[in-house]
Coordinates of C-alpha atoms and ligand atoms in Angstrom, one line a residue:
M135 CA 0.1 0.2 0.0
P136 CA 1.5 3.2 -0.9
I137 CA 0.0 5.6 1.7
V138 CA 3.0 7.0 3.8
A139 CA 3.0 10.2 6.5
A140 CA 4.6 13.3 4.9
T141 CA 7.9 13.7 6.3
K142 CA 11.0 15.6 5.0
E143 CA 12.4 12.1 3.6
S144 CA 9.2 11.1 1.8
I145 CA 8.5 14.5 0.7
D146 CA 12.0 14.4 -0.8
R147 CA 11.4 11.2 -2.6
A148 CA 8.0 12.0 -4.0
A149 CA 9.6 15.4 -5.5
K150 CA 12.3 13.3 -7.2
A151 CA 9.5 10.7 -8.4
L152 CA 7.7 13.7 -9.7
A153 CA 10.7 14.8 -11.6
K154 CA 11.3 11.7 -13.0
G155 CA 7.7 11.7 -14.6
E156 CA 6.0 9.6 -11.9
I157 CA 2.7 10.3 -10.4
V158 CA 1.9 11.3 -6.8
A159 CA -1.5 11.4 -4.9
F160 CA -1.3 14.0 -2.3
P161 CA -3.7 16.0 -0.1
T162 CA -5.1 19.4 -0.5
E163 CA -7.8 21.6 1.5
T164 CA -10.6 20.7 -1.0
V165 CA -9.8 17.1 -2.2
Y166 CA -6.8 14.7 -2.8
G167 CA -5.2 15.2 -6.0
L168 CA -3.2 13.0 -8.5
G169 CA -0.3 15.1 -9.2
A170 CA 2.1 15.0 -12.3
N171 CA 4.8 17.2 -13.4
A172 CA 2.9 19.7 -15.6
L173 CA 6.0 20.0 -17.7
N174 CA 6.1 16.8 -18.7
Q175 CA 3.5 15.6 -21.3
A176 CA 4.1 12.0 -20.7
A177 CA 3.7 12.4 -16.8
V178 CA 0.7 14.3 -17.7
A179 CA -0.9 11.6 -20.1
K180 CA -0.1 8.9 -17.0
V181 CA -2.6 10.9 -15.0
F182 CA -5.4 10.8 -17.6
A183 CA -4.7 6.9 -18.0
A184 CA -5.0 6.4 -14.1
K185 CA -8.2 8.3 -13.9
D186 CA -9.4 6.0 -17.1
R187 CA -10.8 9.6 -18.3
P188 CA -12.6 9.1 -21.6
R189 CA -12.2 12.6 -22.3
F190 CA -9.1 15.0 -21.6
N191 CA -10.5 17.4 -19.6
P192 CA -7.8 20.5 -19.0
L193 CA -6.2 19.9 -15.6
I194 CA -5.7 22.5 -12.7
V195 CA -1.9 23.2 -12.4
H196 CA -0.9 23.7 -8.7
V197 CA 1.8 26.5 -8.1
L198 CA 3.1 28.0 -4.8
G199 CA 1.6 31.5 -5.8
L200 CA 1.6 34.7 -8.1
E201 CA 5.1 34.6 -9.3
E202 CA 5.1 30.8 -10.4
T203 CA 1.5 31.7 -12.1
E204 CA 3.3 34.5 -14.1
A205 CA 6.0 32.6 -15.6
Y206 CA 3.1 30.5 -17.3
A207 CA 0.2 32.9 -17.5
T208 CA -1.1 36.4 -18.3
V209 CA -2.3 38.1 -14.8
N210 CA -4.0 41.0 -15.2
D211 CA -5.3 43.4 -12.5
T212 CA -8.5 41.7 -11.8
G213 CA -6.4 38.0 -11.8
R214 CA -4.2 39.8 -9.2
K215 CA -6.7 41.1 -7.0
L216 CA -8.5 37.6 -6.7
I217 CA -5.2 36.2 -6.0
C218 CA -4.3 38.7 -3.1
A219 CA -7.8 37.8 -1.6
F220 CA -8.0 34.1 -2.0
W221 CA -4.4 32.5 -2.2
P222 CA -3.6 30.2 -0.9
G223 CA -6.9 28.7 -1.0
P224 CA -9.9 26.6 -2.9
L225 CA -9.8 29.0 -5.9
S226 CA -8.5 28.1 -9.5
L227 CA -8.1 30.9 -12.2
V228 CA -8.3 30.2 -15.8
L229 CA -5.9 32.4 -17.4
P230 CA -4.4 32.9 -20.7
R231 CA -1.5 30.7 -21.3
K232 CA 1.8 33.2 -22.1
S233 CA 3.4 32.7 -25.3
G234 CA 6.2 30.0 -24.8
C235 CA 4.5 28.5 -22.0
A236 CA 6.2 25.2 -20.8
I237 CA 3.2 23.9 -19.3
A238 CA 2.5 20.6 -21.4
D239 CA -0.3 21.2 -24.0
L240 CA -2.1 18.3 -22.8
V241 CA -2.6 19.9 -19.5
S242 CA -4.7 22.5 -21.3
A243 CA -6.3 20.0 -23.4
G244 CA -4.9 22.1 -26.1
L245 CA -6.6 25.4 -25.2
D246 CA -4.8 28.7 -25.0
T247 CA -5.9 28.9 -21.3
I248 CA -4.7 27.3 -18.3
A249 CA -6.0 26.9 -14.9
L250 CA -4.1 27.6 -11.9
R251 CA -4.5 27.6 -8.0
S252 CA -2.2 27.9 -4.8
P253 CA -3.5 25.1 -2.5
S254 CA -3.1 25.9 1.3
H255 CA -2.8 22.3 2.4
P256 CA 0.8 22.2 4.2
V257 CA 1.9 19.0 2.5
A258 CA 0.6 20.2 -0.9
R259 CA 2.9 23.2 -0.4
D260 CA 5.8 21.2 1.1
L261 CA 5.6 19.2 -2.2
L262 CA 5.6 21.9 -4.5
K263 CA 8.6 23.7 -2.6
A264 CA 10.6 20.5 -2.6
A265 CA 9.7 19.6 -6.1
K266 CA 10.2 23.0 -7.6
L267 CA 7.8 22.1 -10.5
P268 CA 4.1 23.2 -11.3
I269 CA 2.2 20.1 -10.6
A270 CA -1.0 19.5 -12.7
A271 CA -3.4 17.5 -10.4
P272 CA -7.1 16.6 -10.8
S273 CA -9.2 14.8 -8.4
A274 CA -7.4 11.7 -7.3
N275 CA -10.5 9.5 -8.0
R276 CA -11.5 7.5 -11.3
S277 CA -13.5 9.1 -14.0
G278 CA -17.3 9.2 -12.9
R279 CA -16.4 8.9 -9.3
V280 CA -16.8 11.0 -6.5
S281 CA -13.7 13.0 -5.4
P282 CA -11.2 11.7 -2.7
T283 CA -11.1 13.5 0.7
T284 CA -9.2 10.6 2.6
A285 CA -5.8 8.9 1.7
A286 CA -7.9 5.6 2.2
H287 CA -10.1 6.7 -0.6
V288 CA -7.6 7.2 -3.1
D289 CA -6.0 3.8 -2.3
A290 CA -9.3 2.4 -2.8
E291 CA -9.8 3.7 -6.3
L292 CA -6.2 3.9 -7.4
G293 CA -4.2 1.7 -5.4
N294 CA -0.7 1.4 -6.4
L295 CA -1.2 3.7 -9.8
P296 CA 0.7 6.5 -7.7
A297 CA 4.1 6.2 -6.8
V298 CA 3.0 7.5 -2.9
I299 CA -0.1 8.6 -1.4
F300 CA 0.7 11.2 1.2
D301 CA -1.8 10.7 4.2
G302 CA -2.8 14.4 5.1
G303 CA -5.9 13.5 6.9
P304 CA -9.5 14.3 6.0
C305 CA -9.7 17.3 4.0
T306 CA -11.1 20.0 5.9
L307 CA -13.4 21.7 2.8
G308 CA -14.0 18.2 1.1
L309 CA -15.3 19.9 -2.0
E310 CA -13.3 20.9 -5.1
S311 CA -12.3 24.7 -5.8
T312 CA -14.1 27.4 -7.4
V313 CA -13.0 27.9 -10.9
L314 CA -13.2 31.2 -12.4
G315 CA -12.4 32.4 -15.7
V316 CA -10.5 35.8 -16.1
E317 CA -10.8 37.4 -19.2
G318 CA -10.3 41.1 -19.2
D319 CA -12.6 42.6 -16.6
R320 CA -14.9 39.9 -17.4
V321 CA -15.0 36.9 -14.3
T322 CA -17.1 34.1 -15.3
L323 CA -18.1 31.1 -12.6
L324 CA -17.1 28.0 -14.2
R325 CA -17.5 25.6 -11.4
F326 CA -19.3 26.0 -8.1
G327 CA -16.8 25.1 -5.4
A328 CA -15.3 25.5 -1.9
L329 CA -15.0 29.3 -2.2
P330 CA -18.6 30.5 -2.0
R331 CA -19.6 33.0 -5.1
Q332 CA -20.8 35.7 -2.5
E333 CA -17.2 36.1 -1.4
I334 CA -15.8 36.3 -4.6
E335 CA -18.5 38.9 -5.6
K336 CA -17.8 41.0 -2.4
V337 CA -14.1 41.4 -3.4
L338 CA -14.7 42.1 -7.2
G339 CA -17.6 44.6 -6.0
R340 CA -19.8 43.0 -9.1
K341 CA -21.7 40.0 -10.3
L342 CA -19.8 37.0 -11.6
A343 CA -20.9 36.4 -15.0
A344 CA -22.3 32.8 -16.3
P345 CA -20.7 31.0 -18.6
D346 CA -22.5 31.3 -22.0
A347 CA -21.4 31.8 -25.4
G348 CA -20.6 35.4 -24.7
S349 CA -17.3 33.8 -23.1
H350 CA -14.3 32.3 -24.7
V351 CA -13.4 30.5 -21.7
T352 CA -15.5 27.7 -20.8
S353 CA -15.0 24.6 -18.9
P354 CA -14.0 20.9 -19.7
G355 CA -15.1 18.9 -22.1
Q356 CA -17.2 21.4 -23.7
L357 CA -15.0 22.0 -26.3
A358 CA -16.5 24.4 -28.5
T359 CA -13.4 26.4 -27.6
H360 CA -11.1 23.6 -27.4
Y361 CA -7.8 23.8 -29.6
A362 CA -9.1 22.7 -33.1
P363 CA -6.7 22.8 -35.7
A364 CA -7.7 25.2 -38.8
T365 CA -6.8 22.3 -41.2
P366 CA -9.5 19.7 -41.5
L367 CA -9.1 16.3 -40.0
R368 CA -9.6 12.8 -41.9
L369 CA -10.0 10.1 -39.6
D370 CA -9.7 6.4 -39.8
A371 CA -7.3 6.9 -42.8
S372 CA -4.9 4.1 -43.9
K373 CA -2.7 6.5 -45.6
P374 CA -2.6 10.4 -46.5
R375 CA -3.9 11.1 -49.8
H376 CA -2.1 13.8 -51.9
R377 CA -1.4 17.0 -49.9
E378 CA -2.4 15.6 -46.7
A379 CA -0.2 15.6 -43.6
F380 CA -0.5 12.5 -41.6
I381 CA -1.1 11.3 -37.6
A382 CA 0.0 7.6 -37.6
F383 CA 0.1 5.3 -34.9
G384 CA 1.8 2.2 -34.1
P385 CA 4.5 0.0 -35.6
N386 CA 2.7 -0.7 -38.8
A387 CA 2.4 2.9 -40.1
P388 CA 3.4 3.4 -43.6
N389 CA 6.8 5.1 -44.3
L390 CA 6.2 8.6 -46.0
A391 CA 8.1 11.4 -47.2
G392 CA 5.5 13.8 -46.5
P393 CA 4.4 15.5 -43.1
M394 CA 4.1 12.9 -41.0
I395 CA 4.2 12.4 -37.0
N396 CA 3.6 8.8 -35.4
L397 CA 1.7 9.4 -32.1
S398 CA 3.6 6.1 -30.9
R399 CA 5.5 3.7 -32.8
R400 CA 5.4 1.0 -30.2
G401 CA 1.5 1.6 -30.2
D402 CA 1.4 2.7 -26.4
L403 CA -1.7 4.7 -25.9
T404 CA -0.4 6.7 -23.2
E405 CA 2.7 7.8 -25.1
A406 CA 0.1 8.8 -27.9
A407 CA -1.7 10.9 -25.9
A408 CA 1.1 12.9 -24.6
N409 CA 2.2 13.7 -28.3
L410 CA -1.7 14.3 -29.4
F411 CA -1.8 18.1 -29.1
A412 CA 1.4 19.1 -30.1
A413 CA 0.9 16.8 -33.1
L414 CA -2.1 18.6 -34.2
R415 CA -0.5 21.9 -33.7
T416 CA 2.8 21.0 -35.6
L417 CA 0.8 19.8 -38.4
D418 CA -1.8 22.2 -38.7
A419 CA 1.2 24.7 -39.4
V420 CA 2.7 22.8 -42.5
G421 CA -0.2 24.1 -44.8
A422 CA -1.7 20.8 -45.7
E423 CA -5.0 20.5 -47.2
A424 CA -6.2 18.1 -44.6
I425 CA -4.6 16.1 -41.6
A426 CA -5.4 12.3 -42.2
V427 CA -5.4 10.3 -39.0
M428 CA -4.5 6.6 -38.5
P429 CA -7.3 4.6 -36.7
I430 CA -6.6 4.7 -33.1
P431 CA -7.6 1.8 -31.1
N432 CA -10.7 2.8 -28.9
H433 CA -10.0 1.3 -25.5
G434 CA -7.8 2.9 -22.5
L435 CA -6.7 6.4 -23.5
G436 CA -7.6 5.8 -26.8
E437 CA -11.1 6.4 -26.0
A438 CA -10.0 9.9 -25.0
I439 CA -7.7 10.6 -28.1
N440 CA -10.8 9.6 -30.4
D441 CA -13.2 11.6 -28.4
R442 CA -10.7 14.4 -29.0
L443 CA -10.1 14.1 -32.6
K444 CA -13.6 13.9 -33.2
R445 CA -14.3 17.1 -31.6
A446 CA -11.3 18.5 -33.2
R447 CA -13.0 17.6 -36.5
S448 CA -16.3 19.2 -36.1
P449 CA -16.9 22.1 -33.9
V450 CA -20.0 21.5 -31.6
T451 CA -22.2 23.8 -30.0
L452 CA -21.3 25.5 -26.8
T453 CA -23.6 23.9 -23.9
A454 CA -23.4 25.2 -20.0
S455 CA -21.0 24.7 -18.2
A456 CA -21.3 21.9 -15.8
D457 CA -18.0 20.2 -14.1
L458 CA -17.5 17.0 -16.2
P459 CA -16.0 13.7 -14.4
Ligands
LIG224 O1 -10.3 21.4 -5.7 C1 -9.5 21.3 -6.8 O2 -9.6 22.1 -7.7 C2 -9.2 19.8 -7.1 C3 -7.5 19.7 -6.3 C4 -7.0 18.4 -6.3 O3 -6.9 20.8 -6.3 N1 -8.8 19.6 -8.5 C5 -9.4 19.3 -9.3 O4 -9.1 19.3 -10.5 O5 -10.8 19.3 -8.9 P1 -10.1 18.7 -11.8 O6 -8.8 18.3 -13.1 O7 -10.6 17.6 -11.2 O8 -10.9 19.5 -12.1 C6 -10.6 20.5 -13.1 C7 -11.7 21.8 -13.6 C8 -12.5 21.1 -14.3 O9 -14.0 21.7 -14.0 C9 -11.9 21.8 -15.6 O10 -12.9 21.9 -16.7 C10 -11.6 23.0 -15.1 O11 -10.8 22.7 -13.7 N2 -10.3 23.6 -15.9 C11 -9.2 23.2 -16.1 N3 -8.4 24.0 -16.9 C12 -9.2 24.9 -17.5 C13 -9.3 25.9 -18.6 N4 -8.1 26.0 -19.4 N5 -10.4 26.1 -19.2 C14 -11.5 25.9 -18.7 N6 -11.9 25.2 -17.5 C15 -10.6 24.5 -16.8
LIG225 MG1 -12.5 15.7 -10.6

């Protein structure tokens, strides 16, 4: 059983595990998180695999504070005001990614925004300090299950998948963070959570906006605003046609001279997930008439990859934002 108490040694060991690309479960004041080095696509893909997520919902990146946030995102006065008032604490802010942002594309599910929060739980903070890395962490439950608020819940859901499960006792809040989108002056309530809306409105001196089609920032698999390449996608293609770029998968991909990226030569779906968004961006930029995509097996992370590819191909209508599993 990988449950351990947080000590200097166990925290240092977990920080090294994170740096090596392993995943670690840790307590926050809201719920337990399943964390990965947010700079490492492959590590982030492991989180999706462990959660059995049928979709790539964007993840929250945990940081120590404003300084780290500004390394990755653009923070305006409104964002700064919210950070001053509520961090560390149960508030996540969805902010524009800075250009050249080092956070893995998979964390944002290809969006141009990134959700950040600074947790107050001492174990989470000690881990952030030791790792010196931004930690992408969704709640440490399997997809479709409720969020865990004790180490034992995490163990029951995920067992040995994380290298370590830190026991920080029961979460004091037990409810996920409130998620706000900040676009200029407009602050949108994307997910109800542990920080009540009234407290936020008091600080802002105005009402929060409801997520609607007027906002560019939307939550999870709601995808109208997910990164969609400008180049059309042609799915289930065995090989590219003339003037098409090609996304391949597995050892049996044809050998081609044209623009082509193999998501995983060894046919590993976790590796493929880690490479997906970068591949779409790269091939979108080559000026092809379409991007042909080989069939991806529809199991494990393959389901999430296929879901993402279908949505990237066909823009869907924006629905109201609810928290998806
Ligand atoms: O309390 C919490 O926030 C916990 C602990 C572990 O910190 N984390 C958590 O993460 O609940 P997760 O992945 O289960 O939820 C992430 C939420 C989703 O509702 C997701 O849609 C939203 O944050 N989100 C993340 N990035 C986003 C983005 N770029 N745009 C819009 N929504 C985003
Ligand atoms: Mg969750």
